[in-house]
Amino acid sequence: MATLGIDGTGQRLLRRLNPGPGGWQVGLATVATVGVALGLSALLIAVTGGSPTASTKALYQGSMATPAAWSTSLLYVAPLLLVAVGACVSARSGFFNIGQEGQVLIGALAGAWVALRLAVPGPLLLVLVLLASVLGAGVWAGLSALMYRFRGVNVVVSTMLMTFLAQQLISFAVNTPWLLQESRLGRGTLSPQSNPVPENARLVSLGEYPNLQLNGGLVLAVVVAVVLALVMARTRWGFRLKMVGLNPAAARHAGVRVGALGGIALAISGALAGLAGALLLTSPVSTNRLQPGMSLNIGWDGLLVALVARNNPLLSIPVAVLFGVLRAGGSFLAATGVPSFLVDVVKALLVLAFVAPPVVIGMLRRRRLADQPAAPTTPTTPTTPVAAVASSEPADQPAPATPAASVPGPRGTAPEPADPGDAGTAGTKDAMEGRLA
């Protein structure tokens, strides 16, 4: 039975992706690699028959040109930010959770079941939907911690494989009439989706089209990011979380319950991904129905946001805005003849551009330090003259007796071994003589 501690694979990945501050070298290298990534993106667009200039213009028009475009971009920012903050929490503890895509679906499943099965009036239904999504996805992620605790299953592997299980559960739920499949209207065919959630289970938005609209999910996501950033930076729990991620052995020696803390961090990561699934269900970014493909790769992109932000919740906010802009503008690329999947290629190149420089510079720095010759060590010599030491001793003090074992015998013969009983007897005799004197 394995002891729940720190997942070894996750800890190694954390050290590689978060090597520490690199100063101006990392900054210059990041600017250079981002430029290379954008150049490669333009080259790919030109090779596929598109125009880089027209594609950039279409990307801008679909994401930032108008208040309505900004509204769409900000709708994607909220779930991306929640997933990223959850990934920061789990990575800080040494667990590398990559199952956010499935946890988003499980959160949406739990929220849809509560919204469609409970007849609760008013905004209380929305609160119950959000709580159900958080609890459902948190328990789902906690199963990976239990599998690691009792069976030694790697957390990276288990969270990834459970994503496919979550996809099958969603497909079963929306294709089963007694569960969450939509109601039949007349003789129409049934689609693999649920009924729309009630109006009182949906998040409200501030503003009206075509003006800027701010959905309540964005406010919730920003508040969660700021609160968790303060908790991890200013509280004892956050310090213990960082201690566990850096050195679990030292944390265990200091009295930290490493297993419980790591499992809680993994459950929090899944709970925030489930909250992102609830936002997809209750916000205008989707059809407000539970569908097999409703996650829209939010889980994978949120994990990329955390990697680019280097597991910093506050830095995840602008990075999530960048990814929301790319996602919102990607749908406009089809008008220019460019395949929309090239947006995923651009995102992958940007992730490599932000993640690779600190890792490479850290490797070069460690190699340079290893190649440096060790400084020669010189033996320390006493500064007090021997004569002074000899003169400081009392003149009438007898010289210490030399043990019999240290007296060398004749050449070619071994010294006689000393009898330990004689030494003990001599010591006892001297002590008795001293008391008599």
GROMACS .gro file of C-alpha atoms in nm, residues 178-418:
model
  241
  178TRP     CA    1  -3.489   0.863  -1.735
  179LEU     CA    2  -3.169   1.052  -1.657
  180LEU     CA    3  -3.098   1.380  -1.839
  181GLN     CA    4  -3.205   1.336  -2.201
  182GLU     CA    5  -3.424   1.613  -2.334
  183SER     CA    6  -3.802   1.572  -2.331
  184ARG     CA    7  -3.977   1.462  -2.648
  185LEU     CA    8  -4.186   1.728  -2.820
  186GLY     CA    9  -4.434   1.573  -3.062
  187ARG     CA   10  -4.277   1.326  -3.302
  188GLY     CA   11  -3.943   1.498  -3.327
  189THR     CA   12  -3.620   1.309  -3.283
  190LEU     CA   13  -3.437   1.334  -2.956
  191SER     CA   14  -3.090   1.486  -2.954
  192PRO     CA   15  -2.809   1.381  -2.717
  193GLN     CA   16  -2.853   1.677  -2.486
  194SER     CA   17  -3.051   1.783  -2.182
  195ASN     CA   18  -3.331   2.032  -2.148
  196PRO     CA   19  -3.219   2.392  -2.096
  197VAL     CA   20  -3.165   2.491  -1.735
  198PRO     CA   21  -3.430   2.723  -1.587
  199GLU     CA   22  -3.391   3.097  -1.603
  200ASN     CA   23  -3.333   3.132  -1.229
  201ALA     CA   24  -3.038   2.893  -1.259
  202ARG     CA   25  -2.848   3.117  -1.503
  203LEU     CA   26  -2.588   3.382  -1.431
  204VAL     CA   27  -2.690   3.739  -1.498
  205SER     CA   28  -2.496   3.982  -1.717
  206LEU     CA   29  -2.438   4.353  -1.675
  207GLY     CA   30  -2.500   4.549  -1.995
  208GLU     CA   31  -2.692   4.487  -2.314
  209TYR     CA   32  -2.593   4.400  -2.668
  210PRO     CA   33  -2.426   4.558  -2.866
  211ASN     CA   34  -2.264   4.731  -2.569
  212LEU     CA   35  -2.011   4.564  -2.341
  213GLN     CA   36  -2.158   4.280  -2.134
  214LEU     CA   37  -1.992   4.153  -1.819
  215ASN     CA   38  -2.122   3.819  -1.701
  216GLY     CA   39  -2.135   3.738  -1.333
  217GLY     CA   40  -1.906   3.441  -1.392
  218LEU     CA   41  -1.614   3.673  -1.473
  219VAL     CA   42  -1.654   3.857  -1.143
  220LEU     CA   43  -1.670   3.525  -0.960
  221ALA     CA   44  -1.357   3.394  -1.133
  222VAL     CA   45  -1.152   3.707  -1.060
  223VAL     CA   46  -1.257   3.704  -0.694
  224VAL     CA   47  -1.161   3.338  -0.660
  225ALA     CA   48  -0.821   3.403  -0.822
  226VAL     CA   49  -0.741   3.697  -0.593
  227VAL     CA   50  -0.856   3.517  -0.277
  228LEU     CA   51  -0.656   3.203  -0.351
  229ALA     CA   52  -0.350   3.410  -0.439
  230LEU     CA   53  -0.369   3.579  -0.099
  231VAL     CA   54  -0.430   3.250   0.078
  232MET     CA   55  -0.130   3.082  -0.083
  233ALA     CA   56   0.096   3.381  -0.023
  234ARG     CA   57  -0.010   3.509   0.321
  235THR     CA   58  -0.149   3.220   0.523
  236ARG     CA   59   0.000   2.929   0.714
  237TRP     CA   60  -0.189   2.685   0.491
  238GLY     CA   61  -0.030   2.840   0.182
  239PHE     CA   62   0.316   2.818   0.338
  240ARG     CA   63   0.262   2.452   0.419
  241LEU     CA   64   0.139   2.392   0.066
  242LYS     CA   65   0.457   2.545  -0.075
  243MET     CA   66   0.670   2.349   0.170
  244VAL     CA   67   0.508   2.022   0.065
  245GLY     CA   68   0.567   2.099  -0.302
  246LEU     CA   69   0.932   2.193  -0.256
  247ASN     CA   70   1.042   1.925  -0.009
  248PRO     CA   71   0.784   1.675   0.119
  249ALA     CA   72   1.037   1.502   0.344
  250ALA     CA   73   1.120   1.825   0.526
  251ALA     CA   74   0.750   1.913   0.549
  252ARG     CA   75   0.673   1.573   0.701
  253HIS     CA   76   0.959   1.617   0.950
  254ALA     CA   77   0.813   1.957   1.046
  255GLY     CA   78   0.481   1.796   1.135
  256VAL     CA   79   0.285   1.870   0.816
  257ARG     CA   80   0.036   1.604   0.712
  258VAL     CA   81   0.168   1.571   0.361
  259GLY     CA   82  -0.086   1.316   0.239
  260ALA     CA   83  -0.392   1.505   0.359
  261LEU     CA   84  -0.264   1.839   0.231
  262GLY     CA   85  -0.184   1.700  -0.115
  263GLY     CA   86  -0.522   1.530  -0.142
  264ILE     CA   87  -0.702   1.849  -0.041
  265ALA     CA   88  -0.509   2.051  -0.300
  266LEU     CA   89  -0.601   1.803  -0.572
  267ALA     CA   90  -0.968   1.815  -0.467
  268ILE     CA   91  -0.964   2.197  -0.473
  269SER     CA   92  -0.819   2.187  -0.823
  270GLY     CA   93  -1.102   1.960  -0.938
  271ALA     CA   94  -1.363   2.171  -0.758
  272LEU     CA   95  -1.254   2.486  -0.941
  273ALA     CA   96  -1.263   2.300  -1.273
  274GLY     CA   97  -1.616   2.189  -1.184
  275LEU     CA   98  -1.709   2.551  -1.113
  276ALA     CA   99  -1.584   2.633  -1.462
  277GLY     CA  100  -1.820   2.364  -1.594
  278ALA     CA  101  -2.105   2.530  -1.406
  279LEU     CA  102  -2.020   2.862  -1.574
  280LEU     CA  103  -2.033   2.694  -1.914
  281LEU     CA  104  -2.377   2.559  -1.826
  282THR     CA  105  -2.527   2.877  -1.680
  283SER     CA  106  -2.366   3.156  -1.887
  284PRO     CA  107  -2.438   3.274  -2.244
  285VAL     CA  108  -2.116   3.113  -2.372
  286SER     CA  109  -2.315   2.792  -2.442
  287THR     CA  110  -2.672   2.682  -2.510
  288ASN     CA  111  -2.741   2.629  -2.137
  289ARG     CA  112  -2.782   2.257  -2.204
  290LEU     CA  113  -2.570   1.963  -2.096
  291GLN     CA  114  -2.400   1.827  -2.410
  292PRO     CA  115  -2.113   1.583  -2.465
  293GLY     CA  116  -1.887   1.843  -2.628
  294MET     CA  117  -1.979   2.141  -2.413
  295SER     CA  118  -1.638   2.158  -2.242
  296LEU     CA  119  -1.491   2.307  -2.563
  297ASN     CA  120  -1.137   2.207  -2.451
  298ILE     CA  121  -1.163   2.460  -2.168
  299GLY     CA  122  -0.986   2.214  -1.937
  300TRP     CA  123  -0.685   2.172  -2.164
  301ASP     CA  124  -0.658   2.545  -2.239
  302GLY     CA  125  -0.690   2.632  -1.870
  303LEU     CA  126  -0.398   2.402  -1.794
  304LEU     CA  127  -0.196   2.584  -2.061
  305VAL     CA  128  -0.287   2.915  -1.899
  306ALA     CA  129  -0.143   2.791  -1.569
  307LEU     CA  130   0.176   2.675  -1.740
  308VAL     CA  131   0.229   3.008  -1.913
  309ALA     CA  132   0.155   3.193  -1.586
  310ARG     CA  133   0.409   2.966  -1.408
  311ASN     CA  134   0.155   2.859  -1.147
  312ASN     CA  135   0.084   3.215  -1.034
  313PRO     CA  136  -0.291   3.282  -0.978
  314LEU     CA  137  -0.263   3.659  -1.027
  315LEU     CA  138  -0.054   3.623  -1.343
  316SER     CA  139  -0.316   3.379  -1.472
  317ILE     CA  140  -0.565   3.667  -1.511
  318PRO     CA  141  -0.392   3.845  -1.806
  319VAL     CA  142  -0.288   3.513  -1.959
  320ALA     CA  143  -0.651   3.396  -1.947
  321VAL     CA  144  -0.752   3.717  -2.125
  322LEU     CA  145  -0.497   3.640  -2.399
  323PHE     CA  146  -0.632   3.289  -2.445
  324GLY     CA  147  -0.990   3.416  -2.440
  325VAL     CA  148  -0.903   3.659  -2.719
  326LEU     CA  149  -0.750   3.380  -2.927
  327ARG     CA  150  -1.052   3.157  -2.869
  328ALA     CA  151  -1.309   3.425  -2.951
  329GLY     CA  152  -1.125   3.542  -3.262
  330GLY     CA  153  -1.060   3.193  -3.392
  331SER     CA  154  -1.412   3.160  -3.530
  332PHE     CA  155  -1.352   3.458  -3.761
  333LEU     CA  156  -1.055   3.296  -3.933
  334ALA     CA  157  -1.280   3.077  -4.145
  335ALA     CA  158  -1.389   3.391  -4.335
  336THR     CA  159  -1.031   3.442  -4.453
  337GLY     CA  160  -0.989   3.084  -4.574
  338VAL     CA  161  -0.768   2.981  -4.281
  339PRO     CA  162  -0.859   2.663  -4.091
  340SER     CA  163  -0.973   2.743  -3.739
  341PHE     CA  164  -0.753   2.469  -3.594
  342LEU     CA  165  -0.451   2.687  -3.666
  343VAL     CA  166  -0.554   2.884  -3.357
  344ASP     CA  167  -0.465   2.577  -3.152
  345VAL     CA  168  -0.127   2.567  -3.324
  346VAL     CA  169  -0.070   2.932  -3.239
  347LYS     CA  170  -0.163   2.868  -2.875
  348ALA     CA  171   0.076   2.573  -2.858
  349LEU     CA  172   0.359   2.782  -3.000
  350LEU     CA  173   0.291   3.061  -2.752
  351VAL     CA  174   0.293   2.813  -2.464
  352LEU     CA  175   0.631   2.682  -2.574
  353ALA     CA  176   0.757   3.039  -2.615
  354PHE     CA  177   0.668   3.128  -2.256
  355VAL     CA  178   0.763   2.799  -2.088
  356ALA     CA  179   1.084   2.704  -2.269
  357PRO     CA  180   1.313   3.005  -2.186
  358PRO     CA  181   1.330   2.963  -1.806
  359VAL     CA  182   1.376   2.588  -1.840
  360VAL     CA  183   1.657   2.617  -2.096
  361ILE     CA  184   1.833   2.898  -1.908
  362GLY     CA  185   1.809   2.704  -1.583
  363MET     CA  186   1.965   2.397  -1.749
  364LEU     CA  187   2.249   2.606  -1.894
  365ARG     CA  188   2.314   2.772  -1.559
  366ARG     CA  189   2.330   2.439  -1.378
  367ARG     CA  190   2.562   2.296  -1.643
  368ARG     CA  191   2.791   2.598  -1.621
  369LEU     CA  192   2.811   2.566  -1.245
  370ALA     CA  193   2.886   2.195  -1.274
  371ASP     CA  194   3.170   2.257  -1.522
  372GLN     CA  195   3.346   2.509  -1.297
  373PRO     CA  196   3.649   2.359  -1.115
  374ALA     CA  197   3.619   2.323  -0.742
  375ALA     CA  198   3.818   2.575  -0.536
  376PRO     CA  199   4.128   2.418  -0.368
  377THR     CA  200   4.104   2.383   0.004
  378THR     CA  201   4.410   2.469   0.217
  379PRO     CA  202   4.460   2.306   0.558
  380THR     CA  203   4.435   2.539   0.851
  381THR     CA  204   4.751   2.570   1.069
  382PRO     CA  205   4.752   2.679   1.431
  383THR     CA  206   4.873   3.037   1.480
  384THR     CA  207   4.989   2.984   1.840
  385PRO     CA  208   5.356   2.886   1.867
  386VAL     CA  209   5.433   2.547   2.009
  387ALA     CA  210   5.664   2.698   2.267
  388ALA     CA  211   5.385   2.919   2.398
  389VAL     CA  212   5.157   2.621   2.435
  390ALA     CA  213   5.426   2.428   2.616
  391SER     CA  214   5.502   2.719   2.850
  392SER     CA  215   5.140   2.767   2.941
  393GLU     CA  216   5.124   2.422   3.106
  394PRO     CA  217   5.215   2.389   3.475
  395ALA     CA  218   5.573   2.278   3.529
  396ASP     CA  219   5.492   2.023   3.795
  397GLN     CA  220   5.214   1.855   3.591
  398PRO     CA  221   5.316   1.499   3.506
  399ALA     CA  222   5.315   1.388   3.150
  400PRO     CA  223   5.012   1.180   3.048
  401ALA     CA  224   5.072   0.812   3.060
  402THR     CA  225   5.105   0.641   2.728
  403PRO     CA  226   4.873   0.343   2.685
  404ALA     CA  227   5.046   0.012   2.651
  405ALA     CA  228   4.887  -0.049   2.313
  406SER     CA  229   5.063   0.256   2.163
  407VAL     CA  230   5.413   0.146   2.258
  408PRO     CA  231   5.576  -0.012   1.956
  409GLY     CA  232   5.750  -0.344   2.003
  410PRO     CA  233   6.074  -0.458   1.853
  411ARG     CA  234   6.114  -0.431   1.478
  412GLY     CA  235   5.928  -0.709   1.302
  413THR     CA  236   5.703  -0.789   1.601
  414ALA     CA  237   5.350  -0.667   1.663
  415PRO     CA  238   5.272  -0.465   1.980
  416GLU     CA  239   5.104  -0.649   2.263
  417PRO     CA  240   4.733  -0.578   2.289
  418ALA     CA  241   4.623  -0.388   2.595
   0.00000   0.00000   0.00000
